[in-house]
XYZ file of C-alpha atoms in Angstrom:
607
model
C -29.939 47.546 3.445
C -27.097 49.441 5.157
C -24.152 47.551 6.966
C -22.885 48.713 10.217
C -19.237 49.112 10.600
C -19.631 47.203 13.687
C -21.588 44.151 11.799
C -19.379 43.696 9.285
C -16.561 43.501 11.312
C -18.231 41.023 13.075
C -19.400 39.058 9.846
C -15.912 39.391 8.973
C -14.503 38.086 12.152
C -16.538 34.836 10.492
C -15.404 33.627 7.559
C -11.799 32.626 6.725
C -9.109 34.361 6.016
C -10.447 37.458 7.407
C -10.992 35.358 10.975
C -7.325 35.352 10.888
C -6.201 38.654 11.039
C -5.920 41.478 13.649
C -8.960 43.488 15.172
C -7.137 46.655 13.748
C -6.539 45.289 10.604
C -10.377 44.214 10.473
C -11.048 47.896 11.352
C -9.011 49.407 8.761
C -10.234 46.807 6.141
C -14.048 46.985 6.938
C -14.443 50.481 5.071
C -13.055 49.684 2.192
C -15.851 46.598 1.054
C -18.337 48.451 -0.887
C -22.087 47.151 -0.577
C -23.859 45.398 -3.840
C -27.506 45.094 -4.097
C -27.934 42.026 -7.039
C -31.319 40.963 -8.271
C -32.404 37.565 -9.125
C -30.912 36.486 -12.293
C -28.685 39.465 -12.941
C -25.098 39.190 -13.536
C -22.356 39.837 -10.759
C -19.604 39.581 -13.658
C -19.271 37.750 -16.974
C -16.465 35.398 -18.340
C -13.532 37.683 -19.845
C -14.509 40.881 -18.016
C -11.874 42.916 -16.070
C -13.055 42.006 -12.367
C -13.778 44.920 -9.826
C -12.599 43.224 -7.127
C -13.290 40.459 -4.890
C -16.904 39.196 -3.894
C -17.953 37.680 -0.657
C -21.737 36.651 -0.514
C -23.261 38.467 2.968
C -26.458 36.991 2.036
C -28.113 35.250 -1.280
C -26.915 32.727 -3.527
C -25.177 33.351 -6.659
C -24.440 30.775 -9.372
C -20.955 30.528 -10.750
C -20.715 28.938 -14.183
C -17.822 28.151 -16.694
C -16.971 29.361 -20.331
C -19.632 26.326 -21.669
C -21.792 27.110 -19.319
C -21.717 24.551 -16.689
C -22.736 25.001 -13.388
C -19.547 24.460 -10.886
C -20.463 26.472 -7.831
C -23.725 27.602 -5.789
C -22.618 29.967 -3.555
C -24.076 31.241 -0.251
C -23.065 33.355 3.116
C -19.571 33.500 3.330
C -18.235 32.401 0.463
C -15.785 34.388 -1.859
C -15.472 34.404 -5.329
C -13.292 35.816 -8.361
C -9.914 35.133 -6.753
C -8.922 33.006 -9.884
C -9.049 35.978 -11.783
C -7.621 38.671 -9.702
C -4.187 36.539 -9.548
C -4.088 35.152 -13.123
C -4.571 38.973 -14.698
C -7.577 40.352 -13.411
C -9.782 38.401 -16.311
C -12.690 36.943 -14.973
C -12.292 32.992 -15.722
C -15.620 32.217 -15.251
C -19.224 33.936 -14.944
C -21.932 34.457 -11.978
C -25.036 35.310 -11.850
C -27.884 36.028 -8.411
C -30.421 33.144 -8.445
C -31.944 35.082 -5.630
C -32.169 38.286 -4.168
C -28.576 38.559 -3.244
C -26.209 41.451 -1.160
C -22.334 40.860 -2.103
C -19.326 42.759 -0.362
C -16.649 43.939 -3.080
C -13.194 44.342 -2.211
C -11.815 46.425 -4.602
C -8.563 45.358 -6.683
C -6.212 47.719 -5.693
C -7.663 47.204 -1.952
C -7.505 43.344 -2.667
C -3.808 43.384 -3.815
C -2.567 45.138 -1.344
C -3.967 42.809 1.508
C -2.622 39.964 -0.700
C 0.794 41.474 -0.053
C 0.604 42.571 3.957
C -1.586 39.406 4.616
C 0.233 36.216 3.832
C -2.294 34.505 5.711
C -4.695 35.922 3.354
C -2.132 35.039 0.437
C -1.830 31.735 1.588
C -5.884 31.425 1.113
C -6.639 32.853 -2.069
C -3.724 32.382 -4.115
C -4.506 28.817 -5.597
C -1.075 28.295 -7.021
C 0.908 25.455 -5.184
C 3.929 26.571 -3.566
C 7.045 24.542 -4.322
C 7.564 22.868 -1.085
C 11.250 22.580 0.080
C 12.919 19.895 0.054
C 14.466 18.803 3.324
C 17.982 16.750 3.602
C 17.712 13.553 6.023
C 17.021 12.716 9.401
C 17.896 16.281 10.884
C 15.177 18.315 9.394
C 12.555 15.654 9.364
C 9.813 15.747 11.501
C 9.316 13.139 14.753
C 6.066 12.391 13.625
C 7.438 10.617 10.364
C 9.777 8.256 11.905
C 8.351 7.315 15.057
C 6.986 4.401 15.453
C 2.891 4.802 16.151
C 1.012 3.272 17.919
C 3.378 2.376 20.374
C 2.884 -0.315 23.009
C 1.668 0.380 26.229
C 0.967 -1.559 29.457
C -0.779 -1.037 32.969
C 1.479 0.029 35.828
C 0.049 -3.189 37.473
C 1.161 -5.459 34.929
C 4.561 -7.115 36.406
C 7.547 -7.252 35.155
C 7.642 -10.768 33.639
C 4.369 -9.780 31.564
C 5.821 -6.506 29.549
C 9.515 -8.282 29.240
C 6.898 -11.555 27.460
C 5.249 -8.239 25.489
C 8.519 -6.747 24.610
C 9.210 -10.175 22.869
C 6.134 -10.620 21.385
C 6.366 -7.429 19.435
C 10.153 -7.345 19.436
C 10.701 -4.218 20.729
C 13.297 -2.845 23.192
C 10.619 -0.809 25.176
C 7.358 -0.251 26.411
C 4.896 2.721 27.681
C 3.319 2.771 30.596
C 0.136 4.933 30.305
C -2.769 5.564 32.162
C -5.401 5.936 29.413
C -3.852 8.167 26.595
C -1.661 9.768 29.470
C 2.201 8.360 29.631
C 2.555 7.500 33.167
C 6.365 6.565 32.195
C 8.617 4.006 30.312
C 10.490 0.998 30.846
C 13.267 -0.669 28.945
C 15.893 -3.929 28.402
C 18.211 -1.964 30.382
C 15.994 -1.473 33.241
C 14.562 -4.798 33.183
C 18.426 -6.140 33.551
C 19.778 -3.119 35.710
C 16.606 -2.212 38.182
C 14.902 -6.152 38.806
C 17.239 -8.709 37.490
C 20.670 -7.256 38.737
C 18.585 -6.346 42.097
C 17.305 -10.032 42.655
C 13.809 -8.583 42.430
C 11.059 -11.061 42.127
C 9.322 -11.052 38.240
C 6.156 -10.697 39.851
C 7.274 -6.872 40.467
C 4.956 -3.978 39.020
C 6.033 -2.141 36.054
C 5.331 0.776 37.909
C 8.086 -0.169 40.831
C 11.247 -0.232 38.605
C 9.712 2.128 35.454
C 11.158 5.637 34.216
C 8.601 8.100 35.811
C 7.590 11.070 33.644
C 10.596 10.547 30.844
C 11.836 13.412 28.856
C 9.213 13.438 25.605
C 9.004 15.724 22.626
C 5.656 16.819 20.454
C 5.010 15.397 17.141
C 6.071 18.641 15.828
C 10.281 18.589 16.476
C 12.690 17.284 14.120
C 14.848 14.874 13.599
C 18.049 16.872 15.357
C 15.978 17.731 18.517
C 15.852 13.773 18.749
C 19.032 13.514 18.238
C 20.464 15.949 21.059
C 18.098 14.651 23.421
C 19.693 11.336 23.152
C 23.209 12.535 22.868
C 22.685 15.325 25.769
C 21.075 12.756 28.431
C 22.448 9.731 27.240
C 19.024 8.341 26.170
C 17.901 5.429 24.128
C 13.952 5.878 23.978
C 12.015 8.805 23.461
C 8.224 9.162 23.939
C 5.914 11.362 21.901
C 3.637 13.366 23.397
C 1.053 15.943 22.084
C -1.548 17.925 24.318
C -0.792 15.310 27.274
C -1.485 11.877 24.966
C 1.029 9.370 24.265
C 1.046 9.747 20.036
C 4.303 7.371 19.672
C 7.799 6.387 20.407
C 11.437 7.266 18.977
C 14.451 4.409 19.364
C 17.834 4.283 18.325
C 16.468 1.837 15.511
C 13.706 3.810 14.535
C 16.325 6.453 13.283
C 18.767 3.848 11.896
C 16.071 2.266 9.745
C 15.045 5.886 9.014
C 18.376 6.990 7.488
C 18.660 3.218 5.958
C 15.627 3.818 3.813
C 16.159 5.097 0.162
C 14.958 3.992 -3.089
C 18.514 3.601 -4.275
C 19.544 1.054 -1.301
C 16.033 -1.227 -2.031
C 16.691 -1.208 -6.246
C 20.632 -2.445 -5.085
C 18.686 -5.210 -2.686
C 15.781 -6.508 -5.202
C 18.793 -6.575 -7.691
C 20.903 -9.392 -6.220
C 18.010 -11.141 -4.485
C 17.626 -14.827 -5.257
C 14.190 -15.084 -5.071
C 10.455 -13.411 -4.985
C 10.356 -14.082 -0.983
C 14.184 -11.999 -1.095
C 12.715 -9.268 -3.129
C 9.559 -9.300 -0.703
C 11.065 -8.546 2.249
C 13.019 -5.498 0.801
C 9.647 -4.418 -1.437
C 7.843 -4.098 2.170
C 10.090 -1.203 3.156
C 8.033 0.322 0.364
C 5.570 2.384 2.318
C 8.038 3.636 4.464
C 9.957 4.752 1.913
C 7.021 7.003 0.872
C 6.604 8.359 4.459
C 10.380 9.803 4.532
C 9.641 10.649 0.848
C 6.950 13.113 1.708
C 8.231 14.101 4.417
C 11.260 15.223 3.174
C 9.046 17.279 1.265
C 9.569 15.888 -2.540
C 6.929 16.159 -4.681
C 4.498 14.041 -5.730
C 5.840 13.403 -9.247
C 9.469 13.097 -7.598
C 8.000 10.154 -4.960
C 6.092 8.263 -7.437
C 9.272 7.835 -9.826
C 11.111 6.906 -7.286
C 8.543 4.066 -6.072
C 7.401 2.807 -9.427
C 11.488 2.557 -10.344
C 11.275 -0.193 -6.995
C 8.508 -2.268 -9.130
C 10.538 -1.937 -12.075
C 13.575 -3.241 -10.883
C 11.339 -6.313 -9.132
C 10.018 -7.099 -12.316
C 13.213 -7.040 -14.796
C 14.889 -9.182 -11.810
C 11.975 -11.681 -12.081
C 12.467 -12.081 -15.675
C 15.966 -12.549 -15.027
C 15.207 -15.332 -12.493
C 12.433 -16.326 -14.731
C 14.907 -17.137 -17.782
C 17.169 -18.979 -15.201
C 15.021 -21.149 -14.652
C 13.197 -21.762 -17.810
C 16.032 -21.416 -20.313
C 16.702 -18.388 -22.673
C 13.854 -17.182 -24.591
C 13.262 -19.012 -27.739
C 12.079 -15.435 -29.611
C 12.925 -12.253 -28.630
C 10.544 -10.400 -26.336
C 9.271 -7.363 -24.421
C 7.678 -7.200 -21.288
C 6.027 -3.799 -20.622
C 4.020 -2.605 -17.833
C 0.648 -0.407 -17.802
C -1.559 1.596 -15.154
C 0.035 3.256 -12.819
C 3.569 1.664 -13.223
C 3.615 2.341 -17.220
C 2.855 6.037 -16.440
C 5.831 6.168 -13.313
C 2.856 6.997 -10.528
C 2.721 4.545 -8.280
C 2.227 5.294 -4.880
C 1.568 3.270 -1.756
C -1.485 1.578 -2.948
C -0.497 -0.765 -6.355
C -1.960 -3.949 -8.375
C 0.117 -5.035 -11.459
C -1.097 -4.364 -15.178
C 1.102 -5.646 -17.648
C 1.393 -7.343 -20.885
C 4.332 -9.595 -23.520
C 5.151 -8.304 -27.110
C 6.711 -11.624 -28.797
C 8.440 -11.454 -31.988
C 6.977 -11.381 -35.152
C 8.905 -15.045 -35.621
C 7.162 -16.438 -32.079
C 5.272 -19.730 -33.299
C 2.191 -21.137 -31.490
C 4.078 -24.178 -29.883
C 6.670 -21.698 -27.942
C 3.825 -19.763 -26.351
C 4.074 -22.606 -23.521
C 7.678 -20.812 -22.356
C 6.051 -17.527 -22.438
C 2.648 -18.835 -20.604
C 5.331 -19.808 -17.644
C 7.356 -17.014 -17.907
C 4.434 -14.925 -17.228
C 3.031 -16.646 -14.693
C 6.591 -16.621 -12.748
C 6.846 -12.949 -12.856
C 3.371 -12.171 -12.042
C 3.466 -14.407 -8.885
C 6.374 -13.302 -8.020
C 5.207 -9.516 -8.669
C 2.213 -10.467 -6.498
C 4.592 -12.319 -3.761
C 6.169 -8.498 -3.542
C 3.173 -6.517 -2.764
C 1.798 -5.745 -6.403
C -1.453 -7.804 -6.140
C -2.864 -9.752 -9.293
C -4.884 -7.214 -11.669
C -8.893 -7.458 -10.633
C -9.017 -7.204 -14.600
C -6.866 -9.813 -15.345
C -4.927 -6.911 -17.693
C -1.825 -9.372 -17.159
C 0.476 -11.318 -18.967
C -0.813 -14.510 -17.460
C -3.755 -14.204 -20.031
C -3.166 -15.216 -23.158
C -4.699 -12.324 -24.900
C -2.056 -10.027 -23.545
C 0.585 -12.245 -24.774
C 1.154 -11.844 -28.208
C 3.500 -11.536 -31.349
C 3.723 -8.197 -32.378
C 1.521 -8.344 -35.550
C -1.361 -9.445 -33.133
C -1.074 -6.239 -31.067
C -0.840 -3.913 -34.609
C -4.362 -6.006 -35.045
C -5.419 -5.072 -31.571
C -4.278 -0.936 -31.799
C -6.202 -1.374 -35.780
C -9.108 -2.569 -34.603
C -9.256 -0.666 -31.294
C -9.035 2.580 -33.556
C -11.180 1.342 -36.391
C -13.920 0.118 -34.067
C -13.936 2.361 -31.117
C -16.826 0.183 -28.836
C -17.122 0.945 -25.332
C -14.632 -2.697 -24.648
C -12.055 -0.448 -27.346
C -12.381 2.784 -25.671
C -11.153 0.636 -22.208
C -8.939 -1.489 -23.692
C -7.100 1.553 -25.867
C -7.016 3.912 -22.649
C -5.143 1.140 -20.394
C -2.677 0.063 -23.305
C -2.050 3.377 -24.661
C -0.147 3.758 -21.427
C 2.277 0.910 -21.975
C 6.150 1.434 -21.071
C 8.600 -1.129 -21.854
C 10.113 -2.940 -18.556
C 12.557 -5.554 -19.447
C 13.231 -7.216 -23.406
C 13.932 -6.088 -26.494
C 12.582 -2.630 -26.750
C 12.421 -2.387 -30.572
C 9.791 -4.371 -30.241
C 7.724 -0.964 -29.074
C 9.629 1.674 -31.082
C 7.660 1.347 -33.988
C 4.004 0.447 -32.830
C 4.185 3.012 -30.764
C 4.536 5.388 -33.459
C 2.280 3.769 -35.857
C -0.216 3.958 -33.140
C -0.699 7.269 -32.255
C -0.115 8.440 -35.993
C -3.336 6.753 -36.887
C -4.990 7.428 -33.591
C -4.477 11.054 -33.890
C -5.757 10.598 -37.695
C -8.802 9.530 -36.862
C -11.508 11.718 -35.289
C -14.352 9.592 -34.495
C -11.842 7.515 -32.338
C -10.520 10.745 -30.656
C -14.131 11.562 -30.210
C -15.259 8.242 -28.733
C -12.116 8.190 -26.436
C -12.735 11.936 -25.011
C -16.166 10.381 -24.124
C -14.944 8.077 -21.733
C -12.103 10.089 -20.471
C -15.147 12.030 -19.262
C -16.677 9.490 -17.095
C -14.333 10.051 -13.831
C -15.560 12.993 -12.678
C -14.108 15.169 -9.852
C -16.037 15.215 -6.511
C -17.949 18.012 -6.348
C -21.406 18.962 -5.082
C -22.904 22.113 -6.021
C -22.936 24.002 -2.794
C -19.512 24.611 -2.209
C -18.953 21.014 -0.518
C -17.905 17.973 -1.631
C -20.108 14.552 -3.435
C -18.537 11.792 -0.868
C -18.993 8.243 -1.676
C -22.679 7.596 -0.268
C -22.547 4.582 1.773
C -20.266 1.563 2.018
C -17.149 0.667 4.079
C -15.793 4.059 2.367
C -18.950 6.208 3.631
C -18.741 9.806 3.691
C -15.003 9.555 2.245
C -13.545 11.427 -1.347
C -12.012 8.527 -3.199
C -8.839 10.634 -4.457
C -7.906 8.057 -6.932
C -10.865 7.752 -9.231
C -12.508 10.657 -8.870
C -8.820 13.037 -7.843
C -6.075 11.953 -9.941
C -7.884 9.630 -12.647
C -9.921 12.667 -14.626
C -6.820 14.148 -14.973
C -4.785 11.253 -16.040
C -7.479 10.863 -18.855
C -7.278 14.703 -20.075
C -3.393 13.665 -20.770
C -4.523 11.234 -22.471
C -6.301 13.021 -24.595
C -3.787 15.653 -25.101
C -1.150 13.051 -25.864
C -3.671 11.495 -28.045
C -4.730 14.830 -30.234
C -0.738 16.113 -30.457
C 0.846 12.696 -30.592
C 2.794 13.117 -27.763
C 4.602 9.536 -26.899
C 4.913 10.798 -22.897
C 3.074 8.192 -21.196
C 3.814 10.253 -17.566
C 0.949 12.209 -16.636
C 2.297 15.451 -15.692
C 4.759 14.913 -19.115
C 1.525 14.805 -21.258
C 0.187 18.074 -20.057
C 3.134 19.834 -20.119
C 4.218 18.076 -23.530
C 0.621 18.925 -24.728
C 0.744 22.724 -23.649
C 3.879 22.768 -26.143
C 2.042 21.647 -28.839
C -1.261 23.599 -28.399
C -3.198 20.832 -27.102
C -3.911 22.989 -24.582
C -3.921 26.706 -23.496
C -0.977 27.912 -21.368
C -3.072 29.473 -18.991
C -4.990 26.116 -19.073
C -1.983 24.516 -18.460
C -0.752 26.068 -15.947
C -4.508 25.750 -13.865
C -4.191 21.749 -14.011
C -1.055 21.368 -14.220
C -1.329 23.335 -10.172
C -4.818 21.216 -9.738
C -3.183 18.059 -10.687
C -0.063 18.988 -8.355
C -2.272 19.666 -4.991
C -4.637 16.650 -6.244
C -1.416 14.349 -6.251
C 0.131 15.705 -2.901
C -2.815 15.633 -1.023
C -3.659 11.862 -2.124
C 0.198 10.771 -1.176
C 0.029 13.240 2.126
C -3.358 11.065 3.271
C -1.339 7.272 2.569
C 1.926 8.929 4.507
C -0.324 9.377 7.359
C -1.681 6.386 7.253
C 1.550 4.459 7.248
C 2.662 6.710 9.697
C -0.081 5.377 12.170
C 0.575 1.624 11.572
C -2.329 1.234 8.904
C -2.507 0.695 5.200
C -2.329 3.024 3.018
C -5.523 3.519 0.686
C -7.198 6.447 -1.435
C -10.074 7.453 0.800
C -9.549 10.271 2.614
C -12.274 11.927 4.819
C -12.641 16.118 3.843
C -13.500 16.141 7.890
C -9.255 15.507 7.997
C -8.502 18.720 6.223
C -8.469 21.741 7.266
C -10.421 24.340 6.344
C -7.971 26.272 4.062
C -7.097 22.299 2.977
C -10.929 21.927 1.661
C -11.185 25.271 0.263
C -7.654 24.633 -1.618
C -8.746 21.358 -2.703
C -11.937 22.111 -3.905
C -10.641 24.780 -6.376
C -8.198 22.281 -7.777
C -11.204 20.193 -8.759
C -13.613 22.793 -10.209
C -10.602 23.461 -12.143
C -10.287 19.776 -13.292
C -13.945 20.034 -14.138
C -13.676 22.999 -15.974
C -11.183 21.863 -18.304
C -13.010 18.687 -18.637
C -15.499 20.316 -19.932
C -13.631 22.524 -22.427
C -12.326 19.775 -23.660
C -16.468 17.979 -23.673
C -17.711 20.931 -25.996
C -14.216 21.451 -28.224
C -13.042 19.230 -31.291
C -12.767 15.569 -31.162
C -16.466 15.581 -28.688
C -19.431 13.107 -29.796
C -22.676 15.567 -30.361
């Protein structure tokens, strides 16, 4: 069935990018689509073929499968396909078929590559590659929407003046908004409170609204941290309110950009160092989160910000064994304390509970476990104190199984590898992530090698270990959406730990396990493992960008959480993305799946 020019401009005008671009460039573009008839069941292109172009599905479904024939997509109107291809090569990655009577538009290549270069909104959408972001330098090119302080507080123009100076001291703050709704009717300060009612003998029954700033200079969300800066400078200004589309969205003080150019992971390790105690160490390990907000905002990435976070943990914990030691005495035996989870693999991010474990000398005799028993149980509590709750697990040094001489743990890697039972396959993926903290690090040296020598040896363990590295699976549903957690406080929400970041995290594994990489760093293991042919470079370089926007997008969703006054968690709602956001994101996890399950049907796979 023939297309009208006019129609498919229209249909065009409908689905991103195209709805992006000019009416002429629509006009010049529309031609150039060729019209495919596809019967139910026949091919549109297989895996490995030299792709004609791009498809976009005008109406049908078509079923996009990868090289082991899985199922990953079930496309209908409006959806594209084959842009993995066309900028990795021009190979065709994956294959599709019609499941129904189907009619595709094809862009072809040489059409497609040249919008790709005139279009870079159309760049931005179909090249899957993550940009590197740049990195910003302080305060000045940081946006206002990262250091202000949200939600501010706001009062009635009614309320008198003794009630906001009583609410200004409640929340200690040297300011407060008065607003109408989400409208900012105007502002009031210290200064105004001592200048405009005190220093006038006014009574303290006196409206806000009588002595108040009306209609205060404000900036969007949107300016930076200079902007803020001038403003204050040029009009001799101590408070700045921040408004977007007429609502009140937060507040900028002198403090709030003091505190923001105080923050750095350097100044916290120098505080937690010379702290006396876990309450000490608390108070600096709280400026945590907003550490991460200036992090991301200053536009490091993901790997960069987690290092940086999980080095705050580590100092906490070597200066708790240090205080530990004080207190107790020196160690009778020489020892290692190592951590696990996200801290052994240096990617912690907002949201962190502690995994961790004691190596004792082989000379450590049963009656001097009592020292270690309370050593542990000072650093965990005081690890806890700080922010880094106890392990739901119980994966801790506190528990006596996780406190051991070192010919225990060879038992424990032996029997792990020998004996690969689901309890094994758990146990071996948390501890094969172990990093030495604080001790003697010999202690480590030469299990770790031992360990992966005969882990790598030993293919039924490999095998049994790819099995449940399989089990976190990304969140995908079949028709181009996303499989949200069903019901629960976390309803209708992708949980961007488990089911984002974790599948990866277990493919390094893997990798690390197969080429006997000792990386325990996520992003090291793939990279590592691409070196040593654990995995493709083309491979590679697909998850290595999945794993990237997976990462970002998970520590983007806690800095906006901080940034609003809440806590930071994994959940994020796809409703919060954009539409080029979902489409991005979704890619990166079809990729994760795919490689998943390359890695289900290749060597080292239970049949």
């Amino acid at each position: 069935m023939p297309i009208s020019e006019t129609d498919l401009i229209r249909f065009l005008s409908s689905v991103h990018p195209y709805d992006s671009l000019e009416q002429s460039v629509l006009r010049d573009l529309a031609p150039k689509f060729q019209l495919l008839s596809i019967p139910p069941g026949a091919a549109v292109y297989e895996l490995g073929e030299d792709l004609a172009g791009l498809y976009l599905v005008h109406h049908g479904e078509v079923e996009v499968v990868d090289d082991n024939g899985m199922a990953i997509s079930i496309l209908g109107p409006r959806n594209s396909f084959g842009e993995r291809g066309l900028t990795r090569g021009g190979r065709a990655v994956t294959s599709a078929k019609a499941t129904t009577e189907t009619v595709l538009l094809l862009l072809p290549r040489s059409d497609f590559d040249t919008l790709m270069q005139s279009e870079p909104s159309v760049s931005r959408f179909f090249d899957r590659r993550r940009p590197e972001a740049p990195v910003q330098n302080g305060l000045t090119t940081t946006r206002a929407e990262s250091f202000m302080a949200a939600p501010p507080v706001t009062c009635s123009p009614g309320l008198t003046c003794q009630g906001a100076a009583q609410l200004m001291r409640e929340h200690r703050i040297s300011c407060i908004c008065i607003s109408d709704g989400d409208s900012l009717l105007g502002i009031l300060t210290t200064r105004d409170l001592t200048e405009k009612l005190l220093a006038e003998g006014l009574p303290f029954s006196t409206p806000v609204s009588q002595i108040m700033t009306k209609s205060p200079r404000t900036l969007p969300p949107s300016a930076i941290g200079s902007d803020v800066l001038h403003a204050m400078m040029e009009h001799h200004i101590g408070h700045i309110p921040v408004v977007q589309n007429g609502q009140l969205k937060g507040i900028i003080t002198q403090t709030d950009l003091t505190r923001f150019q105080a923050v750095s992971s350097a100044e916290l390790v120098s505080s937690i160092a010379r702290a006396k105690s876990a309450a000490e160490m608390a108070k600096v390990a709280a400026e945590t989160p907003r550490l991460l907000v200036q992090l991301v905002a200053g536009g490091n990435r993901h790997e960069v910000v987690t290092r940086l976070i999980t080095d705050i943990a580590d100092t906490v914990t070597r200066r708790l064994l240090k205080l530990a030691e004080e207190t107790l005495g020196p160690a009778p035996v020489p020892y290692l304390w190592l951590a696990c989870g996200s801290q052994g693999r240096q990617e912690q991010t907002g949201v962190s509970d502690q995994d961790n474990c004691l190596i004792l000398s082989e000379e450590a005799l049963p009656e001097q476990d009592a020292y270690f028993a309370a050593l542990a149980r000072f650093v965990c509590d005081g690890l806890n104190t700080c922010g880094y709750v106890y392990c739901p697990g119980d994966m801790m040094a506190t528990n006596a199984r996780w406190r051991q001489p070192l010919p225990v743990w060879r038992d424990y890697f032996g029997g792990w590898i020998t004996k690969p039972g689901p309890e094994a396959q758990m146990l071996a993926s948390v501890m094969f992530d172990l990093r030495p903290i604080g001790g003697d690090a010999s202690l480590f040296e030469g299990l770790q090698a031992q360990v992966l020598a005969s882990a790598c040896a030993n293919s039924i363990f490999v095998a049994h270990m790819t099995s449940n590295a399989l089990k976190h699976t990304p969140p995908l549903g079949l028709l181009r959406g996303f499989a949200t957690i069903r019901s629960g406080e976390h309803r209708n929400t992708l949980d961007m730990k488990h089911n984002g970041v974790v599948p990866v995290t277990d493919l390094g594994r893997i990798y690390a396990l197969q080429a006997k990489i000792p990386a325990v760093n996520t992003r090291a293991r793939l990279e590592a493992g691409a070196s040593a042919g654990a995995i493709s470079p083309s491979g590679a370089r697909d998850l290595l960008d999945a794993y990237d926007l997976i990462a970002q997008t998970r520590l983007e969703h806690q800095a906006d959480l901080v940034r609003q006054g809440q806590a930071p968690d994994n959940y994020l709602a796809p409703s919060d993305l954009s539409d080029f956001e979902r489409s991005h994101l979704r890619d990166a996890f079809v990729v994760v799946k795919t490689m998943q399950s390359a890695l289900g049907h290749g060597k080292g796979m239970l049949g």
